[in-house]
CSV table of C-alpha atoms and ligand atoms in Angstrom, one decimal:
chain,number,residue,atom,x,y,z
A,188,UNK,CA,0.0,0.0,0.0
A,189,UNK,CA,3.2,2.3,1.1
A,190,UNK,CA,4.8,1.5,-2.5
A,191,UNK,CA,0.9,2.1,-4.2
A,192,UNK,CA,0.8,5.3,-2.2
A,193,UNK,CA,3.5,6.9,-3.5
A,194,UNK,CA,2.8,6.4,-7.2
A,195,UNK,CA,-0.8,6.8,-7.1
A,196,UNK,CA,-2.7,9.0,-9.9
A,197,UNK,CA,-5.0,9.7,-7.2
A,198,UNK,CA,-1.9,11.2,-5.5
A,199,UNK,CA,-1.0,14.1,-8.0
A,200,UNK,CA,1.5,17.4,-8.6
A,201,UNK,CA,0.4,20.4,-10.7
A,202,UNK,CA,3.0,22.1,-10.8
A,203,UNK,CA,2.3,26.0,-11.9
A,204,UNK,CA,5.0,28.1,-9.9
A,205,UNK,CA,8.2,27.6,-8.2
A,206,UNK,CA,6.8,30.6,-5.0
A,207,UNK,CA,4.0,28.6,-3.7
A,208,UNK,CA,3.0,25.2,-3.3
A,209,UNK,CA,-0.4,24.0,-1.4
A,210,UNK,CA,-0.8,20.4,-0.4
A,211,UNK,CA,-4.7,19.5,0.2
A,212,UNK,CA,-7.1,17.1,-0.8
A,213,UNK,CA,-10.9,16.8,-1.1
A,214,UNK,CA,-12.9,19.8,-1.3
A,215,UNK,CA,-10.1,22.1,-0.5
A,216,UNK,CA,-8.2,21.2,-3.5
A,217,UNK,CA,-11.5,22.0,-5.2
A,218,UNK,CA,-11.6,25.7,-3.1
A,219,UNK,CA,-7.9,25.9,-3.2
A,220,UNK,CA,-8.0,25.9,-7.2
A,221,UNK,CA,-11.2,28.4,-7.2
A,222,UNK,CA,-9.3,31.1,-4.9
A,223,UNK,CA,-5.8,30.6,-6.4
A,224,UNK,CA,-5.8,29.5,-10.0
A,225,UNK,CA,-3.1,28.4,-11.0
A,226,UNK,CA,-0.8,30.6,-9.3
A,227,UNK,CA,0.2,28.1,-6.8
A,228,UNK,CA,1.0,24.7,-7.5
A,229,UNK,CA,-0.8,21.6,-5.8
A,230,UNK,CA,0.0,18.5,-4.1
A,231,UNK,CA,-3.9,16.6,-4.4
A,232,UNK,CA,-4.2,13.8,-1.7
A,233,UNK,CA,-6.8,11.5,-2.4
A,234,UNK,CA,-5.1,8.6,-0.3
A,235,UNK,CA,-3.8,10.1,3.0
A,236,UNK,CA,-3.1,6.9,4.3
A,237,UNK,CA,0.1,5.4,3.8
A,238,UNK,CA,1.0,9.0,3.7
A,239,UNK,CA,2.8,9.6,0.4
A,240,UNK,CA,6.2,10.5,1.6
A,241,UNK,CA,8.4,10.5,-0.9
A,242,UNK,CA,6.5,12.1,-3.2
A,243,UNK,CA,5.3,14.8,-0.9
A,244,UNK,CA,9.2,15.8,-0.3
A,245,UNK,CA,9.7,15.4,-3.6
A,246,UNK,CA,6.7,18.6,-4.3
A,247,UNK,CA,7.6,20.7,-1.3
A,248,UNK,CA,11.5,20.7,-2.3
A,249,UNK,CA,10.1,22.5,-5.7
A,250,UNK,CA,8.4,25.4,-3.3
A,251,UNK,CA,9.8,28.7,-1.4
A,252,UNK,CA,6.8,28.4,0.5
A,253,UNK,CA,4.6,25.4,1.2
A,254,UNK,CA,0.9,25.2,2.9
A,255,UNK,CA,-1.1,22.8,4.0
A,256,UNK,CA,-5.0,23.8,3.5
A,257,UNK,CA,-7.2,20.8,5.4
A,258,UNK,CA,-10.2,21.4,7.4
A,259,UNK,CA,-10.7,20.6,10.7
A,260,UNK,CA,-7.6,18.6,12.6
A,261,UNK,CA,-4.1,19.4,11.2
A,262,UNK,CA,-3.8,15.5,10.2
A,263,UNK,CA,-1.6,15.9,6.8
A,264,UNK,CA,0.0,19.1,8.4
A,265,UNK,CA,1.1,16.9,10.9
A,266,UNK,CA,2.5,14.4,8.7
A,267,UNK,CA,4.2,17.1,6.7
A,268,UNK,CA,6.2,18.0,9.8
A,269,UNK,CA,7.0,15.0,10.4
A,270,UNK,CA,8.8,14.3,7.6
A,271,UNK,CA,10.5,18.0,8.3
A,272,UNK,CA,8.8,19.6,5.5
A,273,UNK,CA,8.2,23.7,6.8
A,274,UNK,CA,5.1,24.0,6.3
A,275,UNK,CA,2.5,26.7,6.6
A,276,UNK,CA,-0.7,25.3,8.1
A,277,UNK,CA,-3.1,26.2,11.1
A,278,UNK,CA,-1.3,29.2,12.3
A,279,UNK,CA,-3.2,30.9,9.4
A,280,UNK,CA,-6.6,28.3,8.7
A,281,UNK,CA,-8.7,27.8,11.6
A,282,UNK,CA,-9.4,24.2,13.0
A,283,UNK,CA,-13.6,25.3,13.0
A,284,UNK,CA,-15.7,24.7,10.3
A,285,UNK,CA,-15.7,24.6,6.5
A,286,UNK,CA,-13.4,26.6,4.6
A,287,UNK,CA,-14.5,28.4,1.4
A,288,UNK,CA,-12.6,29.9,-1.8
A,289,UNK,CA,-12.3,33.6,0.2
A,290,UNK,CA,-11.5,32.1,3.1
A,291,UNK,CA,-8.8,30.4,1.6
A,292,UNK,CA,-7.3,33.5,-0.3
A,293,UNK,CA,-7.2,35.8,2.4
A,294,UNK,CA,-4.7,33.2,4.1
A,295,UNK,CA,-2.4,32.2,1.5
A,296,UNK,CA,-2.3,36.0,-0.4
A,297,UNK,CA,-3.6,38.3,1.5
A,298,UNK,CA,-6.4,38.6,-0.5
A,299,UNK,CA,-9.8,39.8,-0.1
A,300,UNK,CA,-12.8,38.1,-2.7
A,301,UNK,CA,-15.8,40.0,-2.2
A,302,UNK,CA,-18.9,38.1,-0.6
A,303,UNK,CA,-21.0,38.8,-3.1
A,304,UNK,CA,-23.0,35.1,-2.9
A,305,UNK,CA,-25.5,36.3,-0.3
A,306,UNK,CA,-29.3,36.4,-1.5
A,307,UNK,CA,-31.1,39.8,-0.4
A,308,UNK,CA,-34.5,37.6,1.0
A,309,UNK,CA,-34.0,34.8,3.1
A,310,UNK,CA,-34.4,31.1,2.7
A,311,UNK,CA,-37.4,29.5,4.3
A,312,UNK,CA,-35.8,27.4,7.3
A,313,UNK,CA,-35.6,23.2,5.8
A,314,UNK,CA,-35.6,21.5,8.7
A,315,UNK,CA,-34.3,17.9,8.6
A,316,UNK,CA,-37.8,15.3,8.4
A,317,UNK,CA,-38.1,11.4,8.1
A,318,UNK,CA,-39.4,10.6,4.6
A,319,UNK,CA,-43.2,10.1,3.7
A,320,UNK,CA,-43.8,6.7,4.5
A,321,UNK,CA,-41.2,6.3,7.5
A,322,UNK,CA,-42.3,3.7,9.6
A,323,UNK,CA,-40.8,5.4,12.8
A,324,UNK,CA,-43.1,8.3,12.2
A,325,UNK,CA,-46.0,5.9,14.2
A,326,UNK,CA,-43.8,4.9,16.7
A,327,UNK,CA,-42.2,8.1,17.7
A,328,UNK,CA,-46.3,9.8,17.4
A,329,UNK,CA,-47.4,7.2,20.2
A,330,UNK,CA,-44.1,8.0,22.3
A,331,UNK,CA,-45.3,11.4,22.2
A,332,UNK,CA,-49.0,11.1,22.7
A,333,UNK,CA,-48.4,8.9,25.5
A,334,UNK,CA,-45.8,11.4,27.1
A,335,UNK,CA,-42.6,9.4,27.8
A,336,UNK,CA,-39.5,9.9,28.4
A,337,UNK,CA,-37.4,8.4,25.1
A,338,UNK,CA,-33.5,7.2,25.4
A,339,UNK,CA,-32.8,7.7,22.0
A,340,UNK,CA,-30.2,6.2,19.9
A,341,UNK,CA,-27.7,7.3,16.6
A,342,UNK,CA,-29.9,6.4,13.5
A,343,UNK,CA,-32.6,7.9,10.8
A,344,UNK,CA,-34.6,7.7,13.9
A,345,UNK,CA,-32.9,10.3,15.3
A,346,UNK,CA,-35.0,12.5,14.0
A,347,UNK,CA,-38.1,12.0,16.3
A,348,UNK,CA,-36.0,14.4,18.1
A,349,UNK,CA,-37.4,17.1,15.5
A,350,UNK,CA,-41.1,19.4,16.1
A,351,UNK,CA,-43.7,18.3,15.6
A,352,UNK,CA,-42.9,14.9,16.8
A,353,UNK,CA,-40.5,16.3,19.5
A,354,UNK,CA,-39.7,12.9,21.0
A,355,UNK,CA,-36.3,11.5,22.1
A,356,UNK,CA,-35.1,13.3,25.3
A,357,UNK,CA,-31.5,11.9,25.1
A,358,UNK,CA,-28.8,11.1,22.1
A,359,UNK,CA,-25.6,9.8,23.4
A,360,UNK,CA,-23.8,7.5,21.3
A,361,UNK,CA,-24.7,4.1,19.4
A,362,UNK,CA,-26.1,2.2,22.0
A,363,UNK,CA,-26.2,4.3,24.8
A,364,UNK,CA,-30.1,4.6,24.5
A,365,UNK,CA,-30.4,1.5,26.4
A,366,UNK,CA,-27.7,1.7,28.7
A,367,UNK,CA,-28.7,5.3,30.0
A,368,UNK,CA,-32.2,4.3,30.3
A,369,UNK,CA,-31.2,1.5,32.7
A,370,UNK,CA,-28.8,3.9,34.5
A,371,UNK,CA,-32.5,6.4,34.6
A,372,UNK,CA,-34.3,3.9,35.8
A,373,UNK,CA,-32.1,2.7,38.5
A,374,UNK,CA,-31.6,6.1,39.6
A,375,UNK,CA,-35.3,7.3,39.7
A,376,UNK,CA,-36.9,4.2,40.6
A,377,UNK,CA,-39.4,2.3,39.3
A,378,UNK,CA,-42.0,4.6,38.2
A,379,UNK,CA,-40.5,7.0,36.5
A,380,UNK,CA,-39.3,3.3,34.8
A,381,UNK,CA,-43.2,2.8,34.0
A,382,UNK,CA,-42.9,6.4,31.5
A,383,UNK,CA,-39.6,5.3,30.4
A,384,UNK,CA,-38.5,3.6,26.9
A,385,UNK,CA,-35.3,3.2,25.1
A,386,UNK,CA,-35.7,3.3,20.9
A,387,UNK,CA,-32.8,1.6,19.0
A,388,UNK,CA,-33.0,0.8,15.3
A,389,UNK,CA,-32.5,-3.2,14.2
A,390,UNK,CA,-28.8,-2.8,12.9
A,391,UNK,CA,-27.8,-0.8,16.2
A,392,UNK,CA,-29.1,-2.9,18.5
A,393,UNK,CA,-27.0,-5.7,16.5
A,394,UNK,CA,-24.3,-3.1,17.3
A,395,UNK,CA,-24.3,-2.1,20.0
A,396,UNK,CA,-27.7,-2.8,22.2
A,397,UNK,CA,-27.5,-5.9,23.3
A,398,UNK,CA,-25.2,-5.6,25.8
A,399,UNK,CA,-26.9,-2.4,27.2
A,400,UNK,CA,-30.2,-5.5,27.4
A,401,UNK,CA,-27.8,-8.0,29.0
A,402,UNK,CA,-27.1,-5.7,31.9
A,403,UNK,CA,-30.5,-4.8,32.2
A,404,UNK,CA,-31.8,-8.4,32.5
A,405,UNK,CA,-28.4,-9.1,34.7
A,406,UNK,CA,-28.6,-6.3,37.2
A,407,UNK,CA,-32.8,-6.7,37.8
A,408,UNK,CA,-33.6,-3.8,35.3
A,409,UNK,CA,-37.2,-3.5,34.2
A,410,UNK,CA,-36.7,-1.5,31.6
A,411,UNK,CA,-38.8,-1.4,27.8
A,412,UNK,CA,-36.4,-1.4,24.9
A,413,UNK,CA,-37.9,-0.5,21.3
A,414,UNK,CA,-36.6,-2.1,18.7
A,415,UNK,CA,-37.1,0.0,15.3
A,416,UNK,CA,-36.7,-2.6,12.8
A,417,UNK,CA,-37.2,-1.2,9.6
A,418,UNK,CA,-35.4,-4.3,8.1
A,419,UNK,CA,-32.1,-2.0,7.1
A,420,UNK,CA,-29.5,0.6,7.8
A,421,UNK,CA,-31.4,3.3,6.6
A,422,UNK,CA,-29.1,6.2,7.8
A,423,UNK,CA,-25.6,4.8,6.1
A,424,UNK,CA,-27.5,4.6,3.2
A,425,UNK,CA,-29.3,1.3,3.2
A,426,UNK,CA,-26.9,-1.4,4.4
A,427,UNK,CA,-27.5,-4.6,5.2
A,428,UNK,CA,-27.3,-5.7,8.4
A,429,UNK,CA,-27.4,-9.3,10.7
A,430,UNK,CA,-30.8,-9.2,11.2
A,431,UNK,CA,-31.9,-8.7,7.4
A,432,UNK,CA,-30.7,-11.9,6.2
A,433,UNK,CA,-28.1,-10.9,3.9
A,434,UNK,CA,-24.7,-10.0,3.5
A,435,UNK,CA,-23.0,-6.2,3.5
A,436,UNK,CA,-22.8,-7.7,-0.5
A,437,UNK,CA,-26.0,-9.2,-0.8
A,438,UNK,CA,-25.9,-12.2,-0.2
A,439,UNK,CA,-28.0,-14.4,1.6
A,440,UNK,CA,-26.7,-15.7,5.3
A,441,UNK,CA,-28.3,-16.2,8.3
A,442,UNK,CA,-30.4,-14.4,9.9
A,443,UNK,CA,-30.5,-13.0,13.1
A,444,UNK,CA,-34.0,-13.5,15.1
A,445,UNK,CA,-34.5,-11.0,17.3
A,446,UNK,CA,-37.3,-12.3,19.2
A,447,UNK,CA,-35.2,-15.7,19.6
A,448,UNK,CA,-32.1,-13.6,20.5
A,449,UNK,CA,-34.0,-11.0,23.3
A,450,UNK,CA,-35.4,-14.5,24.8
A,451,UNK,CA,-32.3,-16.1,24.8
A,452,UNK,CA,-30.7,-12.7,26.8
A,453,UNK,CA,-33.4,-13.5,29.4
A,454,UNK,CA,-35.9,-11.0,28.7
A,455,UNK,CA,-39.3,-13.0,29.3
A,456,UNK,CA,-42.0,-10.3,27.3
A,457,UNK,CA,-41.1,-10.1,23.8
A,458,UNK,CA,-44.1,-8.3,21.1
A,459,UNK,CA,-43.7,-7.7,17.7
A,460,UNK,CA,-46.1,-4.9,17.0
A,461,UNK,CA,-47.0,-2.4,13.4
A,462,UNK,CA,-46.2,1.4,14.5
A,463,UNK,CA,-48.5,2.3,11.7
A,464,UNK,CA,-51.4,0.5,13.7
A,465,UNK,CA,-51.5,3.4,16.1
A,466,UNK,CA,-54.1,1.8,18.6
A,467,UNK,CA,-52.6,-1.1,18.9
A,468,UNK,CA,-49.0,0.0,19.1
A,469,UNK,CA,-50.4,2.2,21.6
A,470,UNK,CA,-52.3,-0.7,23.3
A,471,UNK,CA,-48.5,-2.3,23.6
A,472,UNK,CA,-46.2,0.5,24.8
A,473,UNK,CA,-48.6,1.0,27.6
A,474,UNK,CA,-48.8,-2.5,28.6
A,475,UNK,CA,-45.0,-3.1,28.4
A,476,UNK,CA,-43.8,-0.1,30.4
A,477,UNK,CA,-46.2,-1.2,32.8
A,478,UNK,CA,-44.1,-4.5,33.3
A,479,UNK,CA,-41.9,-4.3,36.4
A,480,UNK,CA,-39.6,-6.6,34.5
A,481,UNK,CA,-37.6,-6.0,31.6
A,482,UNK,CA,-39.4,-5.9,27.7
A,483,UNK,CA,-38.8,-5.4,24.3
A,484,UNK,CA,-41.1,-4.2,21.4
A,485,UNK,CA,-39.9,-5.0,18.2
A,486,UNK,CA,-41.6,-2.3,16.2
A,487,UNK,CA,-41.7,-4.0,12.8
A,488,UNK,CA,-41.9,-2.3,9.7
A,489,UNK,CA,-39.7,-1.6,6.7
A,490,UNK,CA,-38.3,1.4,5.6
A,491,UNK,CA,-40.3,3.4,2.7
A,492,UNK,CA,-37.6,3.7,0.5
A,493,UNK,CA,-36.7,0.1,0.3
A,494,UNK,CA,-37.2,-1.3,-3.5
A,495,UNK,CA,-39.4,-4.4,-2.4
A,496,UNK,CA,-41.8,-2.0,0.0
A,497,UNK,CA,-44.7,-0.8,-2.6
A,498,UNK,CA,-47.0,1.9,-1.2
A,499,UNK,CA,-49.5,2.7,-3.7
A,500,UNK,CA,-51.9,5.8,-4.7
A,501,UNK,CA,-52.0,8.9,-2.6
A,502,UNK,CA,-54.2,10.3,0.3
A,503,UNK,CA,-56.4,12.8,0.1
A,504,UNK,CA,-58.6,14.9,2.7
A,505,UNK,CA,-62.0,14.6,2.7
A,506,UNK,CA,-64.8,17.8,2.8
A,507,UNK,CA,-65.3,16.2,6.6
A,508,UNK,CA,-62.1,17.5,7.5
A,509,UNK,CA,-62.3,19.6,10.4
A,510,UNK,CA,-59.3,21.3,9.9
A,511,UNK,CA,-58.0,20.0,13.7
A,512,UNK,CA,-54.6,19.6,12.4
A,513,UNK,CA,-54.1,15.9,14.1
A,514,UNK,CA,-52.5,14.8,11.1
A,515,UNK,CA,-49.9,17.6,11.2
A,516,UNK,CA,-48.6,16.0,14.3
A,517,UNK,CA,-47.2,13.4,12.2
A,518,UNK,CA,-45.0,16.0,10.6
A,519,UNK,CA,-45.4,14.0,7.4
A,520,UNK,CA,-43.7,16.0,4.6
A,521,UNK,CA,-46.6,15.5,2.0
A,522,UNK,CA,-49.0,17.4,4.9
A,523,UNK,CA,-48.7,21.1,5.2
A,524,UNK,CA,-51.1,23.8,5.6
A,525,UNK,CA,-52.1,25.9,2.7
A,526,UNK,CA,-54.2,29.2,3.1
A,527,UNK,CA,-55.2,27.8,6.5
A,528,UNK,CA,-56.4,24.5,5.1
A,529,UNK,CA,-54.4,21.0,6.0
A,530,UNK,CA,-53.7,19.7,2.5
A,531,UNK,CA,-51.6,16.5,1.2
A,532,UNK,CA,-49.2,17.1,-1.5
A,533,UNK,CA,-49.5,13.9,-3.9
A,534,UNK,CA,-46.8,14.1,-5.4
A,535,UNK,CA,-45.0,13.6,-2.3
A,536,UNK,CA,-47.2,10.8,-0.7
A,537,UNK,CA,-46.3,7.6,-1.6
A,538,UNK,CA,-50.0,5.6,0.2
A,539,UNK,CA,-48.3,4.7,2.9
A,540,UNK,CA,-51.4,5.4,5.1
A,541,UNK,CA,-50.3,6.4,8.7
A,542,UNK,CA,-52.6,9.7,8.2
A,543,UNK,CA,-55.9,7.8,7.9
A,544,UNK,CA,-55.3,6.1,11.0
A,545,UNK,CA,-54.6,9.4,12.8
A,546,UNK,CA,-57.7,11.4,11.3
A,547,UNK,CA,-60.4,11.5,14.4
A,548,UNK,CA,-63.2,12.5,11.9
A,549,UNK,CA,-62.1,10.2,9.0
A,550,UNK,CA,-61.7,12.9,6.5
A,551,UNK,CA,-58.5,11.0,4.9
A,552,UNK,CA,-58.9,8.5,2.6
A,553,UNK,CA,-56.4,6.4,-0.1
A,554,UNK,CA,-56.9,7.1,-3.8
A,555,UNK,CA,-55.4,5.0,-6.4
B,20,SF4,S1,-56.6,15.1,11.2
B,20,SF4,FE1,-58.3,14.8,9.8
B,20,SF4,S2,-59.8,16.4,10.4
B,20,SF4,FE2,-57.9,16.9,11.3
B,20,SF4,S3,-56.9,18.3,9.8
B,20,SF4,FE3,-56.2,16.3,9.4
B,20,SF4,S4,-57.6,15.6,7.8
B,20,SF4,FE4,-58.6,17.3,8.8
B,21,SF4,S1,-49.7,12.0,3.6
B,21,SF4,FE1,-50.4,10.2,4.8
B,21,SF4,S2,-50.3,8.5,3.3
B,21,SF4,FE2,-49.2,10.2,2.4
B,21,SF4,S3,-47.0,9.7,3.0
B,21,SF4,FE3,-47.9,11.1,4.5
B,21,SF4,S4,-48.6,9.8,6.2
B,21,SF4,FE4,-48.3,8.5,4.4
């Protein structure tokens, strides 16, 4: 890899002067070239690890000066010392945030660009929202009806931390949802246990939430764990995972049961339940926090956006409507509010039908 390194296209000189040299890679080769033309000259990383030694020397030996422009953590400034190559690096770039082309030609010349990118009227704000069709959406709109306290986890799911649905209380780290919520629960007792859930998504759990379950079965816990399984890794970017049955390449293996597996840990009440059947999934939560032993909901339902999940039609709102805005709750994309009427946008519903079953007067209905 060392030897691969070094002569690697994706490793690359342009040389353009003998004053300045800039080494970077990623988007601030693609700033670095917008600010300086090609009145520097550029090292390109595009493998950063084995660091390209040699051929790094090789460019900053051609150079009066060299800088290092890299966002964040001085990583391949650090390197470049390393090797005793004087470079210029985060004495002039800050270590916050993105860089940008101006940004970039203040530090290396001096130079000022004008800002001349901003718009006179602002944006509307475009907060981050679970797709139409998300099968949390019914999970997280129980959580919140029913007013518990959510240990959340690191997943799409995350998002039930977002208005309307304004669920998760907590976001540690990948598994942490079920560890801190047996942590809560030993510190505030058993009924503040009794409003208390942990949500983990199926390929997290795999991850990183079974332990969190073992020590909650092994230390006398009586906490309720959600499982989110929407039969993928939908936050990566739809990877397979042990619980779907195939391989990170597709291919099929075994598959990990979760009921089978949360038995075998020792938790005695296991329930597979639909978030999109509100009542009952309702009906559930209530009767498993209720437990004074540990639980686990396996709330089962695959993600909208998988290719073998086929919504079909769209929803539309009834003249019954009563304009109550339940369905808003849901903070389904497709539902927004036009000249104070609730309205669904069809060509952003995709069927999937969690709005009829929250309508109280039955004003929303499928259309093929
Ligand atoms: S929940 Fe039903 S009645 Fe209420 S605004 Fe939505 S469609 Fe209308
Ligand atoms: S409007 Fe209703 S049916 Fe359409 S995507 Fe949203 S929740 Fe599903």
């Amino acid at each position: 890899l060392k030897e691969y390194s070094e002569n690697a296209e994706i490793n690359k000189a342009e040389i353009n002067s003998e004053d300045i040299g800039v080494i970077c890679g990623g988007t601030t080769y693609l700033y670095a070239h917008e600010a300086l033309g090609e009145s520097v000259s550029y090292f390109k990383i595009g493998m950063i690890y084995p660091f390209p030694d040699k051929a790094v020397i090789e460019f900053a030996k051609k150079h009066k000066k060299v800088f290092v422009i890299e966002e964040l953590d001085p990583v391949i400034e650090t390197q470049c010392r390393a090797l005793g190559i004087d470079v210029i690096g985060k004495e002039r770039f800050t270590l916050l945030g993105e860089y940008t082309p101006a940004l970039i030609k203040k530090a290396v010349l001096g130079a000022e660009i004008p800002d001349d990118n901003c718009l006179e009227e602002s944006l509307p704000a475009r907060p981050p929202v679970m797709c139409a069709g998300c099968p949390h959406r019914g999970t997280f709109y129980v959580l919140k009806k029913l007013g518990l306290t959510v240990s959340g986890d690191i997943g799409c799911y995350t998002l039930g931390a977002v208005p309307p649905l304004s669920s998760l209380d907590t976001t540690i780290c990948m598994g942490a949802s079920v560890s801190a919520a047996h942590g809560m629960a030993k510190a505030r007792g058993m009924e503040f246990n009794k409003k208390l859930v942990s949500v983990i998504g199926d390929s997290t759990f795999m991850h990183s939430g079974i332990t969190g379950l073992t020590d909650i079965v092994y230390n006398k816990g009586a906490n309720t764990v959600i499982i989110l399984d929407n039969s993928i890794t939908g936050m990566t970017g739809h990877q397979e995972n042990p619980t779907t049955g195939y391989t990170i390449r597709g291919e099929e293996t075994k598959q990990v049961n979760l009921i089978a597996l949360c038995k075998s840990l020792g938790v005695e009440h296991v329930v597979v339940a639909d978030p999109f059947d509100i009542k009952e999934f309702e009906r559930v939560v209530k009767e498993e926090t209720n437990r004074e032993e540990p639980s686990v909901i396996i709330a089962q339902r695959p993600c909208a956006l998988l290719k073998r999940v086929k919504y079909s039609g769209h929803c539309v709102i009834g003249e019954n409507c009563k304009n109550c805005k339940m369905c808003m709750k849901l903070g389904c994309p497709a539902i927004s509010v036009k000249d104070d009427k609730v309205v669904i946008d069809k060509t952003q519903c995709n069927g999937c039908g969690l709005c009829v079953n929250v309508c109280p007067f039955g004003a929303i209905s499928k259309e093929d």
